[in-house]
Amino acid sequence: MVERICFLGRGGSGKSTVAQNLCQALARRGRRVLLVGNDISLSSTVLLRGEAELSPVLEDYRDRYEVDLNDYVIPTESGVFCMELGSLDPGAGCMARGISLADNMLVSQGILDRLDIDMVLYDVSGETPCTGYILPIREGVMDRCIIVTNGSFAAMTTANSILQAVLRAADGRIPVQLLVNNASSAGTREEVACYAQRANIEILGTVDHAKELKHSSLAGRTIFADLPGSAMAACFDQLADNLLAPAYPSRPVPFGRQELLHWLRGWQRRELERLREESHV
């Protein structure tokens, strides 16, 4: 049984970096993983494939309306298979709708069976949860949804909007979890934990800020290729274990507009108080 997991979140939250490192951690545990990127820059798989050339599926499909995905799924030294959907011309259609199309082709062409894939992770680009981005969830393509946030106010607002859309699309039928990446302080992590509890969603894990992870990303490598014995590599190993643990559906309770604004203002006041206290130390 192939498990499909979508990663959603605000641009700049580090979603793609987290997804790629997590995929390699899963592969290290013997999982047969396919990472599918959904970004114009084709950056969702670049840390795994390095200099290897990769043709985007949607661009060729738009020209020919028939493609063989054997030509688009590539193996990598990390053990993770990669595929990029590519882009559409600006203002011409919805790129996220290509996820359902690509998934159908992966099944109908027997790619998942041939490669013995047991997990497909979709790195879904985009901040606004429009119908196109939620369609794979509404159609039942996805088995789990991971919302990535760095704990900033903007990222939490986006996370709450995504949660509202997922609730509308799935109504509690699939597990929805929060992944906190690069949170600025312990106080921020506490506030995100408070939000998760009130919104009735589980926190999958936390990836703390680390210059080692930034260095490896800028070098175009995963943390396992750059610093395999580091604390950050151990962090992703733990995150993989968390992802492999059973996850159960629960009906999320996203904040309404006024409740969200009230909560964010309270968080802002508490953060300001903490900064003032630190300045007097």
PDB file of C-alpha atoms in Angstrom:
ATOM      1  CA  MET A   1       0.000   0.000   0.000  1.00  0.00           C
ATOM      2  CA  VAL A   2       1.521   3.306  -1.117  1.00  0.00           C
ATOM      3  CA  GLU A   3       1.169   6.173   1.348  1.00  0.00           C
ATOM      4  CA  ARG A   4       0.833   9.652  -0.162  1.00  0.00           C
ATOM      5  CA  ILE A   5       1.734  12.687   1.928  1.00  0.00           C
ATOM      6  CA  CYS A   6       1.460  16.318   0.872  1.00  0.00           C
ATOM      7  CA  PHE A   7       3.617  19.074   2.325  1.00  0.00           C
ATOM      8  CA  LEU A   8       1.985  22.508   2.344  1.00  0.00           C
ATOM      9  CA  GLY A   9       3.067  25.867   3.738  1.00  0.00           C
ATOM     10  CA  ARG A  10       4.017  29.438   3.128  1.00  0.00           C
ATOM     11  CA  GLY A  11       6.896  30.162   0.774  1.00  0.00           C
ATOM     12  CA  GLY A  12      10.122  30.698   2.713  1.00  0.00           C
ATOM     13  CA  SER A  13       9.157  28.352   5.543  1.00  0.00           C
ATOM     14  CA  GLY A  14      11.831  25.846   4.457  1.00  0.00           C
ATOM     15  CA  LYS A  15       9.294  23.273   3.302  1.00  0.00           C
ATOM     16  CA  SER A  16      11.370  21.947   0.394  1.00  0.00           C
ATOM     17  CA  THR A  17      14.557  21.674   2.456  1.00  0.00           C
ATOM     18  CA  VAL A  18      12.704  19.766   5.161  1.00  0.00           C
ATOM     19  CA  ALA A  19      10.981  17.453   2.663  1.00  0.00           C
ATOM     20  CA  GLN A  20      14.223  16.506   0.906  1.00  0.00           C
ATOM     21  CA  ASN A  21      16.144  15.780   4.099  1.00  0.00           C
ATOM     22  CA  LEU A  22      13.196  13.861   5.485  1.00  0.00           C
ATOM     23  CA  CYS A  23      12.973  11.765   2.316  1.00  0.00           C
ATOM     24  CA  GLN A  24      16.605  10.721   2.656  1.00  0.00           C
ATOM     25  CA  ALA A  25      16.043   9.873   6.328  1.00  0.00           C
ATOM     26  CA  LEU A  26      13.133   7.655   5.268  1.00  0.00           C
ATOM     27  CA  ALA A  27      15.269   5.999   2.584  1.00  0.00           C
ATOM     28  CA  ARG A  28      17.919   5.283   5.232  1.00  0.00           C
ATOM     29  CA  ARG A  29      15.216   3.313   7.026  1.00  0.00           C
ATOM     30  CA  GLY A  30      14.626   1.115   4.012  1.00  0.00           C
ATOM     31  CA  ARG A  31      11.633   2.982   2.621  1.00  0.00           C
ATOM     32  CA  ARG A  32      11.191   3.264  -1.130  1.00  0.00           C
ATOM     33  CA  VAL A  33      10.411   6.957  -1.471  1.00  0.00           C
ATOM     34  CA  LEU A  34       9.396   9.125  -4.415  1.00  0.00           C
ATOM     35  CA  LEU A  35       9.558  12.894  -3.945  1.00  0.00           C
ATOM     36  CA  VAL A  36       7.393  14.873  -6.373  1.00  0.00           C
ATOM     37  CA  GLY A  37       8.139  18.582  -6.686  1.00  0.00           C
ATOM     38  CA  ASN A  38       5.542  21.164  -7.662  1.00  0.00           C
ATOM     39  CA  ASP A  39       7.558  24.346  -8.010  1.00  0.00           C
ATOM     40  CA  ILE A  40       8.459  26.539 -10.970  1.00  0.00           C
ATOM     41  CA  SER A  41      12.129  26.587  -9.942  1.00  0.00           C
ATOM     42  CA  LEU A  42      12.416  22.760  -9.851  1.00  0.00           C
ATOM     43  CA  SER A  43      14.005  23.250  -6.419  1.00  0.00           C
ATOM     44  CA  SER A  44      11.990  20.609  -4.599  1.00  0.00           C
ATOM     45  CA  THR A  45      14.490  17.867  -5.474  1.00  0.00           C
ATOM     46  CA  VAL A  46      17.743  19.729  -6.135  1.00  0.00           C
ATOM     47  CA  LEU A  47      19.469  18.691  -2.876  1.00  0.00           C
ATOM     48  CA  LEU A  48      18.876  15.033  -3.707  1.00  0.00           C
ATOM     49  CA  ARG A  49      19.662  14.963  -7.416  1.00  0.00           C
ATOM     50  CA  GLY A  50      22.535  17.467  -7.456  1.00  0.00           C
ATOM     51  CA  GLU A  51      23.668  18.167 -11.011  1.00  0.00           C
ATOM     52  CA  ALA A  52      21.524  15.425 -12.539  1.00  0.00           C
ATOM     53  CA  GLU A  53      19.261  16.713 -15.302  1.00  0.00           C
ATOM     54  CA  LEU A  54      15.539  16.318 -14.789  1.00  0.00           C
ATOM     55  CA  SER A  55      12.786  17.166 -17.264  1.00  0.00           C
ATOM     56  CA  PRO A  56       9.566  18.582 -15.804  1.00  0.00           C
ATOM     57  CA  VAL A  57       6.473  16.513 -16.539  1.00  0.00           C
ATOM     58  CA  LEU A  58       3.800  19.179 -16.997  1.00  0.00           C
ATOM     59  CA  GLU A  59       5.708  21.212 -19.565  1.00  0.00           C
ATOM     60  CA  ASP A  60       6.053  18.229 -21.906  1.00  0.00           C
ATOM     61  CA  TYR A  61       2.543  16.994 -21.163  1.00  0.00           C
ATOM     62  CA  ARG A  62       1.111  20.384 -22.125  1.00  0.00           C
ATOM     63  CA  ASP A  63       2.810  20.098 -25.532  1.00  0.00           C
ATOM     64  CA  ARG A  64       2.056  16.431 -26.282  1.00  0.00           C
ATOM     65  CA  TYR A  65      -0.738  15.346 -23.891  1.00  0.00           C
ATOM     66  CA  GLU A  66       1.022  12.013 -23.579  1.00  0.00           C
ATOM     67  CA  VAL A  67       4.192  11.266 -21.625  1.00  0.00           C
ATOM     68  CA  ASP A  68       5.908   8.154 -20.303  1.00  0.00           C
ATOM     69  CA  LEU A  69       6.804   8.838 -16.668  1.00  0.00           C
ATOM     70  CA  ASN A  70       9.658   6.342 -16.877  1.00  0.00           C
ATOM     71  CA  ASP A  71      11.495   9.194 -18.595  1.00  0.00           C
ATOM     72  CA  TYR A  72      10.808  11.629 -15.745  1.00  0.00           C
ATOM     73  CA  VAL A  73      11.394   9.684 -12.534  1.00  0.00           C
ATOM     74  CA  ILE A  74      15.099   9.542 -11.692  1.00  0.00           C
ATOM     75  CA  PRO A  75      16.998   7.600  -8.999  1.00  0.00           C
ATOM     76  CA  THR A  76      19.498   9.415  -6.781  1.00  0.00           C
ATOM     77  CA  GLU A  77      22.491   8.367  -4.695  1.00  0.00           C
ATOM     78  CA  SER A  78      20.416   9.079  -1.583  1.00  0.00           C
ATOM     79  CA  GLY A  79      18.080   6.214  -2.448  1.00  0.00           C
ATOM     80  CA  VAL A  80      15.189   8.609  -3.077  1.00  0.00           C
ATOM     81  CA  PHE A  81      13.472   8.751  -6.481  1.00  0.00           C
ATOM     82  CA  CYS A  82      12.636  12.241  -7.748  1.00  0.00           C
ATOM     83  CA  MET A  83      10.174  13.777 -10.185  1.00  0.00           C
ATOM     84  CA  GLU A  84       9.397  17.431 -10.892  1.00  0.00           C
ATOM     85  CA  LEU A  85       6.098  18.615 -12.343  1.00  0.00           C
ATOM     86  CA  GLY A  86       7.492  21.932 -13.558  1.00  0.00           C
ATOM     87  CA  SER A  87       5.585  25.073 -14.417  1.00  0.00           C
ATOM     88  CA  LEU A  88       2.801  26.553 -16.464  1.00  0.00           C
ATOM     89  CA  ASP A  89       2.883  29.815 -18.335  1.00  0.00           C
ATOM     90  CA  PRO A  90       1.919  32.659 -15.978  1.00  0.00           C
ATOM     91  CA  GLY A  91      -1.831  33.187 -15.980  1.00  0.00           C
ATOM     92  CA  ALA A  92      -2.492  29.918 -17.828  1.00  0.00           C
ATOM     93  CA  GLY A  93      -4.168  27.359 -15.614  1.00  0.00           C
ATOM     94  CA  CYS A  94      -3.425  26.007 -12.143  1.00  0.00           C
ATOM     95  CA  MET A  95      -0.150  24.179 -11.645  1.00  0.00           C
ATOM     96  CA  ALA A  96      -1.358  22.312  -8.557  1.00  0.00           C
ATOM     97  CA  ARG A  97      -4.019  20.487 -10.572  1.00  0.00           C
ATOM     98  CA  GLY A  98      -1.146  18.608 -12.168  1.00  0.00           C
ATOM     99  CA  ILE A  99      -0.650  16.655  -8.921  1.00  0.00           C
ATOM    100  CA  SER A 100      -3.780  14.568  -9.420  1.00  0.00           C
ATOM    101  CA  LEU A 101      -2.905  14.123 -13.093  1.00  0.00           C
ATOM    102  CA  ALA A 102       0.642  12.983 -12.301  1.00  0.00           C
ATOM    103  CA  ASP A 103      -0.526  10.635  -9.569  1.00  0.00           C
ATOM    104  CA  ASN A 104      -3.002   8.999 -11.948  1.00  0.00           C
ATOM    105  CA  MET A 105      -0.217   8.459 -14.474  1.00  0.00           C
ATOM    106  CA  LEU A 106       2.105   7.010 -11.816  1.00  0.00           C
ATOM    107  CA  VAL A 107      -0.534   4.381 -11.102  1.00  0.00           C
ATOM    108  CA  SER A 108      -1.821   3.727 -14.627  1.00  0.00           C
ATOM    109  CA  GLN A 109       1.690   3.396 -16.058  1.00  0.00           C
ATOM    110  CA  GLY A 110       2.756   1.060 -13.267  1.00  0.00           C
ATOM    111  CA  ILE A 111       5.641   3.274 -12.129  1.00  0.00           C
ATOM    112  CA  LEU A 112       4.960   2.833  -8.416  1.00  0.00           C
ATOM    113  CA  ASP A 113       4.797  -0.944  -8.757  1.00  0.00           C
ATOM    114  CA  ARG A 114       7.882  -1.172 -10.970  1.00  0.00           C
ATOM    115  CA  LEU A 115       9.981   0.841  -8.517  1.00  0.00           C
ATOM    116  CA  ASP A 116       8.352  -0.808  -5.494  1.00  0.00           C
ATOM    117  CA  ILE A 117       7.513   2.632  -4.072  1.00  0.00           C
ATOM    118  CA  ASP A 118       5.804   2.628  -0.677  1.00  0.00           C
ATOM    119  CA  MET A 119       5.783   6.383   0.065  1.00  0.00           C
ATOM    120  CA  VAL A 120       5.162   9.366  -2.221  1.00  0.00           C
ATOM    121  CA  LEU A 121       5.813  12.823  -0.787  1.00  0.00           C
ATOM    122  CA  TYR A 122       4.404  15.805  -2.657  1.00  0.00           C
ATOM    123  CA  ASP A 123       6.105  19.156  -2.057  1.00  0.00           C
ATOM    124  CA  VAL A 124       3.214  21.430  -2.991  1.00  0.00           C
ATOM    125  CA  SER A 125       4.098  24.990  -3.937  1.00  0.00           C
ATOM    126  CA  GLY A 126       1.823  27.886  -3.123  1.00  0.00           C
ATOM    127  CA  GLU A 127       0.528  29.873  -0.172  1.00  0.00           C
ATOM    128  CA  THR A 128      -3.122  30.405  -1.038  1.00  0.00           C
ATOM    129  CA  PRO A 129      -5.174  27.232  -0.590  1.00  0.00           C
ATOM    130  CA  CYS A 130      -7.174  27.583  -3.803  1.00  0.00           C
ATOM    131  CA  THR A 131      -9.236  24.753  -5.241  1.00  0.00           C
ATOM    132  CA  GLY A 132      -6.312  23.512  -7.336  1.00  0.00           C
ATOM    133  CA  TYR A 133      -4.022  23.020  -4.357  1.00  0.00           C
ATOM    134  CA  ILE A 134      -6.711  21.336  -2.294  1.00  0.00           C
ATOM    135  CA  LEU A 135      -8.077  19.189  -5.138  1.00  0.00           C
ATOM    136  CA  PRO A 136      -5.746  16.200  -4.455  1.00  0.00           C
ATOM    137  CA  ILE A 137      -6.948  16.202  -0.833  1.00  0.00           C
ATOM    138  CA  ARG A 138     -10.610  16.528  -1.766  1.00  0.00           C
ATOM    139  CA  GLU A 139     -10.303  13.735  -4.346  1.00  0.00           C
ATOM    140  CA  GLY A 140      -8.745  11.396  -1.801  1.00  0.00           C
ATOM    141  CA  VAL A 141      -5.329  11.245  -3.460  1.00  0.00           C
ATOM    142  CA  MET A 142      -3.543  12.239  -0.236  1.00  0.00           C
ATOM    143  CA  ASP A 143      -3.404  10.064   2.874  1.00  0.00           C
ATOM    144  CA  ARG A 144      -1.850  12.677   5.142  1.00  0.00           C
ATOM    145  CA  CYS A 145      -1.228  16.420   5.154  1.00  0.00           C
ATOM    146  CA  ILE A 146       1.817  18.073   6.756  1.00  0.00           C
ATOM    147  CA  ILE A 147       1.670  21.865   7.170  1.00  0.00           C
ATOM    148  CA  VAL A 148       5.132  23.398   7.519  1.00  0.00           C
ATOM    149  CA  THR A 149       5.551  26.675   9.413  1.00  0.00           C
ATOM    150  CA  ASN A 150       8.525  28.613  10.708  1.00  0.00           C
ATOM    151  CA  GLY A 151       6.396  30.121  13.468  1.00  0.00           C
ATOM    152  CA  SER A 152       6.266  33.648  12.037  1.00  0.00           C
ATOM    153  CA  PHE A 153       2.952  35.501  12.151  1.00  0.00           C
ATOM    154  CA  ALA A 154       2.618  35.369   8.369  1.00  0.00           C
ATOM    155  CA  ALA A 155       3.408  31.650   8.253  1.00  0.00           C
ATOM    156  CA  MET A 156       0.912  30.896  11.028  1.00  0.00           C
ATOM    157  CA  THR A 157      -1.786  32.880   9.218  1.00  0.00           C
ATOM    158  CA  THR A 158      -1.096  30.820   6.094  1.00  0.00           C
ATOM    159  CA  ALA A 159      -1.091  27.593   8.130  1.00  0.00           C
ATOM    160  CA  ASN A 160      -4.494  28.469   9.569  1.00  0.00           C
ATOM    161  CA  SER A 161      -5.867  29.230   6.075  1.00  0.00           C
ATOM    162  CA  ILE A 162      -4.546  25.903   4.797  1.00  0.00           C
ATOM    163  CA  LEU A 163      -6.139  24.165   7.776  1.00  0.00           C
ATOM    164  CA  GLN A 164      -9.492  25.755   6.910  1.00  0.00           C
ATOM    165  CA  ALA A 165      -9.174  24.512   3.332  1.00  0.00           C
ATOM    166  CA  VAL A 166      -8.148  21.000   4.390  1.00  0.00           C
ATOM    167  CA  LEU A 167     -11.109  20.844   6.762  1.00  0.00           C
ATOM    168  CA  ARG A 168     -13.433  21.826   3.926  1.00  0.00           C
ATOM    169  CA  ALA A 169     -11.872  19.275   1.576  1.00  0.00           C
ATOM    170  CA  ALA A 170     -11.412  16.283   3.885  1.00  0.00           C
ATOM    171  CA  ASP A 171     -13.596  17.038   6.946  1.00  0.00           C
ATOM    172  CA  GLY A 172     -11.389  15.078   9.316  1.00  0.00           C
ATOM    173  CA  ARG A 173     -10.902  12.035   7.080  1.00  0.00           C
ATOM    174  CA  ILE A 174      -7.088  12.242   6.968  1.00  0.00           C
ATOM    175  CA  PRO A 175      -4.412  13.028   9.570  1.00  0.00           C
ATOM    176  CA  VAL A 176      -3.250  16.654   9.528  1.00  0.00           C
ATOM    177  CA  GLN A 177      -0.025  17.533  11.336  1.00  0.00           C
ATOM    178  CA  LEU A 178       2.075  20.622  11.910  1.00  0.00           C
ATOM    179  CA  LEU A 179       5.839  20.629  11.340  1.00  0.00           C
ATOM    180  CA  VAL A 180       7.695  23.514  12.968  1.00  0.00           C
ATOM    181  CA  ASN A 181      10.854  24.491  11.091  1.00  0.00           C
ATOM    182  CA  ASN A 182      13.457  27.075  12.027  1.00  0.00           C
ATOM    183  CA  ALA A 183      11.359  28.655  14.791  1.00  0.00           C
ATOM    184  CA  SER A 184      13.096  31.766  16.081  1.00  0.00           C
ATOM    185  CA  SER A 185      12.861  31.055  19.826  1.00  0.00           C
ATOM    186  CA  ALA A 186      11.611  28.698  22.502  1.00  0.00           C
ATOM    187  CA  GLY A 187       8.778  31.164  23.077  1.00  0.00           C
ATOM    188  CA  THR A 188       7.737  30.848  19.438  1.00  0.00           C
ATOM    189  CA  ARG A 189       7.708  27.060  19.689  1.00  0.00           C
ATOM    190  CA  GLU A 190       5.534  27.313  22.800  1.00  0.00           C
ATOM    191  CA  GLU A 191       3.065  29.557  20.989  1.00  0.00           C
ATOM    192  CA  VAL A 192       2.877  27.171  18.029  1.00  0.00           C
ATOM    193  CA  ALA A 193       2.270  24.288  20.441  1.00  0.00           C
ATOM    194  CA  CYS A 194      -0.555  26.302  21.994  1.00  0.00           C
ATOM    195  CA  TYR A 195      -2.067  26.891  18.566  1.00  0.00           C
ATOM    196  CA  ALA A 196      -1.811  23.201  17.656  1.00  0.00           C
ATOM    197  CA  GLN A 197      -3.564  22.160  20.842  1.00  0.00           C
ATOM    198  CA  ARG A 198      -6.431  24.604  20.342  1.00  0.00           C
ATOM    199  CA  ALA A 199      -6.717  23.736  16.639  1.00  0.00           C
ATOM    200  CA  ASN A 200      -6.792  20.001  17.464  1.00  0.00           C
ATOM    201  CA  ILE A 201      -3.815  19.011  15.320  1.00  0.00           C
ATOM    202  CA  GLU A 202      -0.676  17.122  16.245  1.00  0.00           C
ATOM    203  CA  ILE A 203       2.846  18.529  15.942  1.00  0.00           C
ATOM    204  CA  LEU A 204       4.843  16.005  13.936  1.00  0.00           C
ATOM    205  CA  GLY A 205       8.160  17.460  15.044  1.00  0.00           C
ATOM    206  CA  THR A 206      10.391  20.510  15.314  1.00  0.00           C
ATOM    207  CA  VAL A 207      13.493  21.357  13.305  1.00  0.00           C
ATOM    208  CA  ASP A 208      15.415  24.022  15.189  1.00  0.00           C
ATOM    209  CA  HIS A 209      17.450  26.712  13.487  1.00  0.00           C
ATOM    210  CA  ALA A 210      20.935  25.426  12.674  1.00  0.00           C
ATOM    211  CA  LYS A 211      23.641  27.004  10.545  1.00  0.00           C
ATOM    212  CA  GLU A 212      24.723  23.489   9.494  1.00  0.00           C
ATOM    213  CA  LEU A 213      21.418  22.942   7.694  1.00  0.00           C
ATOM    214  CA  LYS A 214      21.668  26.314   5.986  1.00  0.00           C
ATOM    215  CA  HIS A 215      25.236  25.537   4.927  1.00  0.00           C
ATOM    216  CA  SER A 216      24.321  22.148   3.461  1.00  0.00           C
ATOM    217  CA  SER A 217      21.358  23.656   1.575  1.00  0.00           C
ATOM    218  CA  LEU A 218      23.502  26.427   0.096  1.00  0.00           C
ATOM    219  CA  ALA A 219      26.052  23.775  -0.898  1.00  0.00           C
ATOM    220  CA  GLY A 220      23.296  21.888  -2.703  1.00  0.00           C
ATOM    221  CA  ARG A 221      23.406  18.834  -0.445  1.00  0.00           C
ATOM    222  CA  THR A 222      21.274  17.216   2.205  1.00  0.00           C
ATOM    223  CA  ILE A 223      22.492  17.212   5.791  1.00  0.00           C
ATOM    224  CA  PHE A 224      23.224  13.471   5.448  1.00  0.00           C
ATOM    225  CA  ALA A 225      25.557  14.107   2.520  1.00  0.00           C
ATOM    226  CA  ASP A 226      27.200  17.118   4.172  1.00  0.00           C
ATOM    227  CA  LEU A 227      27.316  16.288   7.891  1.00  0.00           C
ATOM    228  CA  PRO A 228      26.028  12.744   8.426  1.00  0.00           C
ATOM    229  CA  GLY A 229      26.998  12.569  12.099  1.00  0.00           C
ATOM    230  CA  SER A 230      25.591  15.936  13.115  1.00  0.00           C
ATOM    231  CA  ALA A 231      22.830  16.707  15.570  1.00  0.00           C
ATOM    232  CA  MET A 232      20.748  17.992  12.660  1.00  0.00           C
ATOM    233  CA  ALA A 233      21.045  14.642  10.860  1.00  0.00           C
ATOM    234  CA  ALA A 234      19.847  12.975  14.061  1.00  0.00           C
ATOM    235  CA  CYS A 235      16.953  15.433  14.139  1.00  0.00           C
ATOM    236  CA  PHE A 236      15.781  14.324  10.695  1.00  0.00           C
ATOM    237  CA  ASP A 237      16.221  10.677  11.667  1.00  0.00           C
ATOM    238  CA  GLN A 238      13.873  11.312  14.590  1.00  0.00           C
ATOM    239  CA  LEU A 239      11.473  13.178  12.338  1.00  0.00           C
ATOM    240  CA  ALA A 240      11.386  10.184   9.997  1.00  0.00           C
ATOM    241  CA  ASP A 241      10.574   7.905  12.930  1.00  0.00           C
ATOM    242  CA  ASN A 242       7.739  10.255  13.890  1.00  0.00           C
ATOM    243  CA  LEU A 243       6.394  10.161  10.346  1.00  0.00           C
ATOM    244  CA  LEU A 244       6.490   6.364  10.263  1.00  0.00           C
ATOM    245  CA  ALA A 245       4.541   6.113  13.508  1.00  0.00           C
ATOM    246  CA  PRO A 246       0.770   5.592  13.152  1.00  0.00           C
ATOM    247  CA  ALA A 247      -1.184   8.798  12.544  1.00  0.00           C
ATOM    248  CA  TYR A 248      -4.899   9.047  13.101  1.00  0.00           C
ATOM    249  CA  PRO A 249      -7.468  11.384  11.542  1.00  0.00           C
ATOM    250  CA  SER A 250      -8.909  14.110  13.725  1.00  0.00           C
ATOM    251  CA  ARG A 251     -11.239  16.946  12.875  1.00  0.00           C
ATOM    252  CA  PRO A 252      -9.159  20.139  12.959  1.00  0.00           C
ATOM    253  CA  VAL A 253     -10.565  23.313  14.478  1.00  0.00           C
ATOM    254  CA  PRO A 254      -8.952  26.244  12.628  1.00  0.00           C
ATOM    255  CA  PHE A 255      -9.309  29.708  14.121  1.00  0.00           C
ATOM    256  CA  GLY A 256     -11.832  32.153  12.751  1.00  0.00           C
ATOM    257  CA  ARG A 257     -10.532  35.510  11.536  1.00  0.00           C
ATOM    258  CA  GLN A 258     -11.146  37.438  14.759  1.00  0.00           C
ATOM    259  CA  GLU A 259      -9.881  34.639  16.977  1.00  0.00           C
ATOM    260  CA  LEU A 260      -6.722  34.340  14.882  1.00  0.00           C
ATOM    261  CA  LEU A 261      -6.065  38.090  15.016  1.00  0.00           C
ATOM    262  CA  HIS A 262      -6.658  38.144  18.777  1.00  0.00           C
ATOM    263  CA  TRP A 263      -4.290  35.203  19.281  1.00  0.00           C
ATOM    264  CA  LEU A 264      -1.588  36.739  17.089  1.00  0.00           C
ATOM    265  CA  ARG A 265      -1.807  40.084  18.921  1.00  0.00           C
ATOM    266  CA  GLY A 266      -1.457  38.306  22.254  1.00  0.00           C
ATOM    267  CA  TRP A 267       1.545  36.403  20.947  1.00  0.00           C
ATOM    268  CA  GLN A 268       3.067  39.650  19.694  1.00  0.00           C
ATOM    269  CA  ARG A 269       2.653  41.297  23.110  1.00  0.00           C
ATOM    270  CA  ARG A 270       4.238  38.345  24.912  1.00  0.00           C
ATOM    271  CA  GLU A 271       7.129  38.264  22.451  1.00  0.00           C
ATOM    272  CA  LEU A 272       7.705  41.995  22.974  1.00  0.00           C
ATOM    273  CA  GLU A 273       7.747  41.493  26.752  1.00  0.00           C
ATOM    274  CA  ARG A 274      10.314  38.715  26.383  1.00  0.00           C
ATOM    275  CA  LEU A 275      12.543  40.934  24.229  1.00  0.00           C
ATOM    276  CA  ARG A 276      12.328  43.753  26.780  1.00  0.00           C
ATOM    277  CA  GLU A 277      13.260  41.376  29.598  1.00  0.00           C
ATOM    278  CA  GLU A 278      16.242  40.079  27.620  1.00  0.00           C
ATOM    279  CA  SER A 279      17.448  43.624  26.937  1.00  0.00           C
ATOM    280  CA  HIS A 280      17.568  44.324  30.682  1.00  0.00           C
ATOM    281  CA  VAL A 281      19.564  41.200  31.507  1.00  0.00           C
TER     282      VAL A 281
END
